[in-house]
């Protein structure tokens, strides 16, 4: 082959990357090995092959590996015939290598990878052999930050409060002789997010309980109040039409309560045959996506006149608790899209389920707390880049 052809083969993207990675590792290994060799000479107080009264004699090298910038780096540890050399630089290297791996593990894990996926990725990159439990142990260093985050105060100007629950599998261990050896049970994770007067969304708190009942919701709301949630600042509570949430909001907050329109829409359409779904949906939207409360009432009358005889149950569901489903009309118009439903809350809950699914059943509240912290932190960063409320640029389309 000609020299030109061989050069072209070498500079192919994949081949060139491998060559660069190998050269970088080779140069790094040579530099570190030279430093270890120099340190060994300083401790022995003589160069190689130099005579001395020191009873420690060089006996070659022992190979070991550590993570590099690209794959493993093979280093040579100087050894002696009797005894051992305590090399401070070697200790620093091993400590740095472990720190580097743990740092990458935290990066992968907080980005959404499971502990198993994180361990597999790092092992593939560096040829290491860390386990999912090693990754879990590495994330324990997050506990101080998590505790501080859990205790942070609720912003004083939270105007809109979203409440919802998501059910997660939790592994329960044997508590007494009558309990099974271990079982997995779905438990309710109650969650609250809030939007302040500037349109910024925050994760306010969680509570893990056996059931979603009024007692558990009361406990979460009391915790939020103790952390600084101001009842006087609340303009609206948004949730689905769950009896326990309704009771807790009435007892603890006494604030206007908007029920999720999307849930009502689904319940109505479940009772409509396929051939009429599209038409019923358009008439339903004409009510709850009307340009004003007065227009919504007119559209309601048209809906009832058109469909009540044919679908009485669906019509009853469409307008039950009508006032609670139209509270958003009292708020600024550019807020309506966000306040009509609990979609913002449910999207957050879907992210929690997506993040916890690879882990399977939660084995401890500490494990769950770490995941909730990671999800919440990333979600708040995403929310910070865009306000919850945007002025409507297409009012006619919105009214439709």
XYZ file of C-alpha atoms in Angstrom:
400
model
C 0.000 0.000 0.000
C 1.100 3.532 -0.654
C 1.954 5.806 2.260
C -0.936 8.099 1.319
C -3.449 5.208 1.443
C -2.175 4.012 4.818
C -2.483 7.526 6.247
C -6.068 7.748 4.975
C -6.892 4.454 6.690
C -5.413 5.685 9.956
C -7.327 8.947 9.992
C -10.779 7.335 9.731
C -12.955 8.787 12.557
C -13.181 5.567 14.611
C -9.531 4.595 14.108
C -8.287 8.100 14.837
C -10.270 8.239 18.092
C -8.785 4.927 19.247
C -5.257 6.090 18.413
C -5.746 9.361 20.322
C -7.210 7.575 23.352
C -4.357 5.065 23.408
C -1.739 7.799 23.117
C -3.342 9.887 25.879
C -3.424 6.881 28.214
C 0.139 5.930 27.276
C 1.519 9.405 27.994
C -0.412 9.612 31.264
C 0.798 6.167 32.355
C 4.436 7.006 31.561
C 4.233 10.231 33.562
C 2.630 8.587 36.598
C 4.990 5.581 36.514
C 7.969 7.910 36.428
C 6.618 9.757 39.463
C 6.143 6.459 41.358
C 9.682 5.425 40.452
C 11.092 8.742 41.709
C 9.165 8.463 44.974
C 10.452 4.920 45.536
C 14.045 6.185 45.077
C 13.440 8.967 47.600
C 12.102 6.533 50.194
C 14.951 4.022 49.599
C 17.439 6.944 49.483
C 19.238 5.530 46.446
C 18.822 5.185 42.719
C 18.390 1.856 40.962
C 21.460 -0.441 41.193
C 23.083 1.890 43.732
C 24.498 0.120 46.815
C 23.275 1.090 50.279
C 22.989 -0.170 53.856
C 19.199 -0.025 53.551
C 17.911 -3.643 53.870
C 15.031 -2.963 51.444
C 15.960 -4.157 47.951
C 14.002 -3.429 44.791
C 12.146 -6.399 43.388
C 10.610 -5.113 40.167
C 7.060 -3.887 39.800
C 3.520 -5.007 40.438
C 0.962 -3.955 37.839
C -2.345 -2.416 38.840
C -4.996 -0.424 37.009
C -6.990 2.700 37.700
C -9.585 4.732 35.758
C -8.140 7.110 33.203
C -9.579 9.749 30.935
C -10.417 6.993 28.459
C -10.478 3.444 29.792
C -8.103 1.919 32.325
C -4.517 3.038 32.861
C -2.012 0.281 33.686
C 0.526 1.477 36.262
C 3.588 -0.142 37.797
C 3.940 -0.104 41.561
C 7.567 -0.481 42.759
C 7.953 -3.408 45.196
C 10.764 -4.646 47.465
C 11.879 -8.153 48.443
C 11.105 -7.877 52.140
C 8.508 -5.597 53.648
C 6.582 -3.025 51.628
C 6.914 0.500 50.336
C 4.446 3.079 51.580
C 4.095 5.428 48.617
C 2.010 8.549 49.421
C 1.621 9.343 45.727
C 0.206 5.870 45.103
C -2.340 6.384 47.886
C -3.294 9.736 46.346
C -3.724 8.123 42.918
C -5.998 5.384 44.232
C -8.021 7.894 46.207
C -8.328 10.140 43.145
C -9.365 7.189 40.992
C -12.094 6.212 43.435
C -13.230 9.825 43.670
C -13.314 10.065 39.862
C -15.448 6.917 39.556
C -17.787 8.057 42.351
C -18.143 11.458 40.702
C -19.097 9.842 37.401
C -21.500 7.512 39.218
C -23.241 10.510 40.777
C -23.419 12.244 37.392
C -24.978 9.230 35.673
C -27.346 8.513 38.554
C -28.635 12.068 38.979
C -29.151 12.238 35.195
C -31.716 9.456 35.490
C -29.775 6.186 35.148
C -30.533 3.355 37.568
C -27.816 2.089 39.921
C -27.503 -1.027 37.742
C -27.310 1.031 34.553
C -24.771 3.408 36.109
C -22.522 0.540 37.252
C -22.738 -1.110 33.826
C -21.862 2.111 31.974
C -18.841 2.888 34.176
C -17.580 -0.688 33.970
C -17.870 -0.598 30.175
C -15.924 2.664 29.983
C -13.147 1.897 32.450
C -13.106 -1.881 32.675
C -13.787 -1.580 36.393
C -15.989 -3.909 38.435
C -18.172 -1.684 40.586
C -21.582 -3.031 41.545
C -25.018 -1.363 41.830
C -24.581 -1.406 45.621
C -21.297 0.522 45.186
C -23.181 3.168 43.215
C -25.858 3.317 45.915
C -23.146 3.732 48.566
C -21.539 6.518 46.510
C -24.830 8.410 46.435
C -24.978 8.356 50.251
C -22.720 11.422 50.228
C -25.773 13.324 48.987
C -27.625 12.883 52.297
C -26.598 16.257 53.854
C -27.754 18.095 50.709
C -30.996 16.094 50.645
C -31.761 16.807 54.314
C -31.115 20.505 53.787
C -33.362 20.491 50.696
C -36.170 18.677 52.542
C -36.085 21.264 55.358
C -36.000 24.353 53.128
C -38.770 26.888 53.587
C -41.743 27.164 51.261
C -41.617 30.452 49.282
C -43.894 32.956 50.987
C -45.689 34.028 47.814
C -46.999 30.667 46.563
C -50.233 31.594 44.775
C -51.260 28.257 43.260
C -50.898 24.888 44.966
C -51.092 21.575 43.065
C -51.770 18.346 44.983
C -51.697 14.763 43.710
C -50.569 11.252 44.666
C -48.581 8.606 42.826
C -48.442 4.965 43.892
C -45.030 3.274 44.107
C -43.995 -0.294 45.007
C -42.322 -0.371 48.414
C -40.647 -3.453 49.873
C -41.767 -4.128 53.432
C -39.577 -6.263 55.678
C -40.715 -8.649 58.375
C -41.746 -6.696 61.481
C -43.018 -9.544 63.687
C -43.560 -13.299 63.573
C -46.993 -12.922 61.994
C -45.705 -10.929 59.029
C -44.593 -12.629 55.827
C -40.844 -12.836 55.286
C -41.009 -9.834 52.961
C -43.543 -8.394 50.570
C -43.995 -5.553 48.113
C -46.889 -3.184 48.543
C -48.087 -0.195 46.559
C -47.887 2.889 48.748
C -49.146 6.401 48.130
C -46.555 9.120 47.670
C -48.379 12.418 48.242
C -46.760 15.327 46.432
C -47.219 19.094 46.342
C -45.867 21.658 43.909
C -46.519 25.393 43.921
C -46.339 28.370 41.590
C -45.359 31.754 42.974
C -46.499 35.198 41.883
C -43.770 35.393 39.217
C -44.792 32.097 37.586
C -41.881 30.027 38.953
C -42.742 26.449 39.950
C -41.309 24.732 43.048
C -41.479 21.244 44.521
C -42.851 21.879 48.012
C -42.922 18.486 49.689
C -43.720 14.768 49.809
C -45.286 12.314 52.210
C -45.143 8.515 51.880
C -48.081 6.687 53.444
C -49.933 3.390 53.264
C -53.042 5.024 51.844
C -54.218 8.235 50.246
C -56.721 9.396 52.850
C -57.694 12.655 54.548
C -55.324 11.993 57.475
C -52.304 11.665 55.208
C -53.268 14.762 53.202
C -53.821 16.690 56.439
C -50.329 15.666 57.554
C -48.732 16.866 54.304
C -50.580 20.193 54.358
C -49.643 20.740 58.022
C -46.002 20.073 57.107
C -46.203 22.654 54.305
C -47.776 25.215 56.637
C -45.036 24.613 59.207
C -42.427 25.275 56.482
C -43.922 28.639 55.592
C -46.854 28.087 53.227
C -49.099 31.177 53.598
C -52.833 30.481 53.458
C -53.557 34.157 52.835
C -51.365 34.144 49.713
C -53.077 31.137 48.132
C -55.406 32.054 45.276
C -56.284 28.539 44.130
C -55.719 24.842 44.950
C -55.650 22.514 41.925
C -56.183 18.754 42.147
C -58.336 15.898 40.920
C -61.755 15.364 42.535
C -60.442 13.060 45.252
C -62.541 13.032 48.399
C -59.544 12.951 50.759
C -57.912 15.981 49.104
C -61.204 17.902 49.150
C -61.662 17.239 52.880
C -58.069 18.193 53.744
C -58.137 21.406 51.683
C -61.441 22.416 53.276
C -60.183 21.691 56.785
C -56.657 23.103 56.569
C -56.539 25.755 53.846
C -60.073 27.084 53.255
C -58.982 28.268 49.806
C -60.804 28.122 46.435
C -60.447 24.612 45.014
C -60.207 23.958 41.265
C -60.872 20.370 40.163
C -59.072 18.934 37.125
C -61.099 19.361 33.933
C -59.120 16.687 32.078
C -60.272 14.039 34.576
C -63.886 15.130 34.059
C -63.451 15.061 30.296
C -62.213 11.458 30.411
C -65.073 10.380 32.662
C -67.631 11.903 30.284
C -66.146 10.341 27.152
C -66.073 6.890 28.772
C -69.885 6.936 28.601
C -70.177 8.102 24.995
C -70.292 5.695 22.016
C -67.516 6.039 19.469
C -69.692 7.602 16.773
C -70.556 10.596 19.014
C -67.281 11.069 20.904
C -65.849 13.719 18.593
C -69.008 15.837 18.640
C -69.529 15.523 22.395
C -65.881 16.433 22.996
C -66.231 19.597 20.897
C -69.354 20.635 22.839
C -67.662 19.822 26.171
C -64.631 21.931 25.261
C -66.921 24.793 24.244
C -67.972 24.956 27.915
C -64.682 24.615 29.774
C -62.502 26.314 27.169
C -64.898 29.224 26.726
C -63.627 32.794 26.586
C -65.506 33.744 29.779
C -67.673 32.310 32.526
C -70.824 33.757 30.890
C -70.012 32.071 27.583
C -69.345 28.835 29.441
C -72.835 28.965 30.966
C -74.390 29.508 27.536
C -72.397 26.584 26.114
C -73.498 24.450 29.062
C -77.151 25.141 28.228
C -76.575 24.125 24.597
C -74.814 20.927 25.708
C -77.621 19.927 28.066
C -80.327 20.644 25.465
C -78.468 18.578 22.876
C -77.229 15.575 24.862
C -79.105 15.199 28.175
C -81.914 13.084 26.704
C -79.537 10.743 24.859
C -76.745 10.559 27.449
C -78.196 11.616 30.831
C -75.410 10.087 32.969
C -72.650 11.644 30.877
C -74.408 15.028 31.026
C -74.765 14.772 34.797
C -71.052 14.021 35.161
C -70.127 16.842 32.760
C -71.637 19.497 35.030
C -71.493 18.074 38.544
C -69.622 20.416 40.941
C -69.632 22.935 38.103
C -68.406 25.835 40.248
C -65.317 23.926 41.381
C -64.440 23.110 37.773
C -64.700 26.751 36.696
C -62.766 28.496 39.488
C -59.995 29.304 37.012
C -62.258 31.877 35.302
C -61.667 34.200 38.288
C -57.905 34.217 37.655
C -55.978 36.229 35.016
C -56.726 34.861 31.564
C -53.125 34.025 30.701
C -53.122 31.607 33.685
C -56.163 29.590 32.599
C -54.290 27.019 30.512
C -52.175 25.954 33.497
C -54.919 26.180 36.118
C -57.704 24.274 34.319
C -56.172 20.893 35.109
C -53.620 19.086 37.253
C -51.554 18.252 34.145
C -48.499 20.092 35.481
C -48.578 17.968 38.613
C -49.229 14.745 36.713
C -46.302 15.328 34.369
C -44.086 15.655 37.430
C -45.513 12.416 38.863
C -44.835 10.632 35.576
C -41.203 11.697 35.855
C -41.049 10.227 39.368
C -42.473 6.923 38.109
C -40.080 6.908 35.145
C -37.126 7.471 37.476
C -38.169 4.887 40.079
C -39.198 2.178 37.573
C -35.624 0.915 36.866
C -35.001 0.580 40.606
C -38.046 -1.660 41.123
C -39.441 -1.711 44.645
C -38.079 0.862 47.066
C -36.284 -0.864 49.948
C -36.042 2.163 52.224
C -37.265 5.724 52.569
C -33.635 6.857 52.284
C -33.415 5.268 48.847
C -36.660 6.938 47.793
C -35.560 10.305 49.226
C -32.434 10.300 47.071
C -34.449 9.655 43.917
C -37.083 12.278 44.786
C -34.342 14.819 45.439
C -32.669 14.098 42.091
C -35.948 14.255 40.142
C -37.071 17.438 41.932
C -33.758 19.190 41.407
C -33.748 18.507 37.664
C -37.427 19.414 37.351
C -36.999 22.733 39.163
C -34.054 23.564 36.889
C -36.287 22.877 33.899
C -39.145 24.943 35.334
C -36.767 27.837 36.066
C -36.094 28.217 32.339
C -39.759 28.837 31.510
C -42.544 30.526 33.458
C -45.725 28.584 34.209
C -47.889 31.318 32.700
C -47.472 32.833 29.272
C -49.712 35.504 27.727
C -51.995 33.883 25.174
C -50.965 34.971 21.670
C -53.889 33.224 19.981
C -57.067 34.061 21.938
C -59.379 32.783 19.195
C -57.646 29.424 19.109
C -57.808 29.215 22.916
C -61.534 29.957 22.912
C -62.078 27.212 20.344
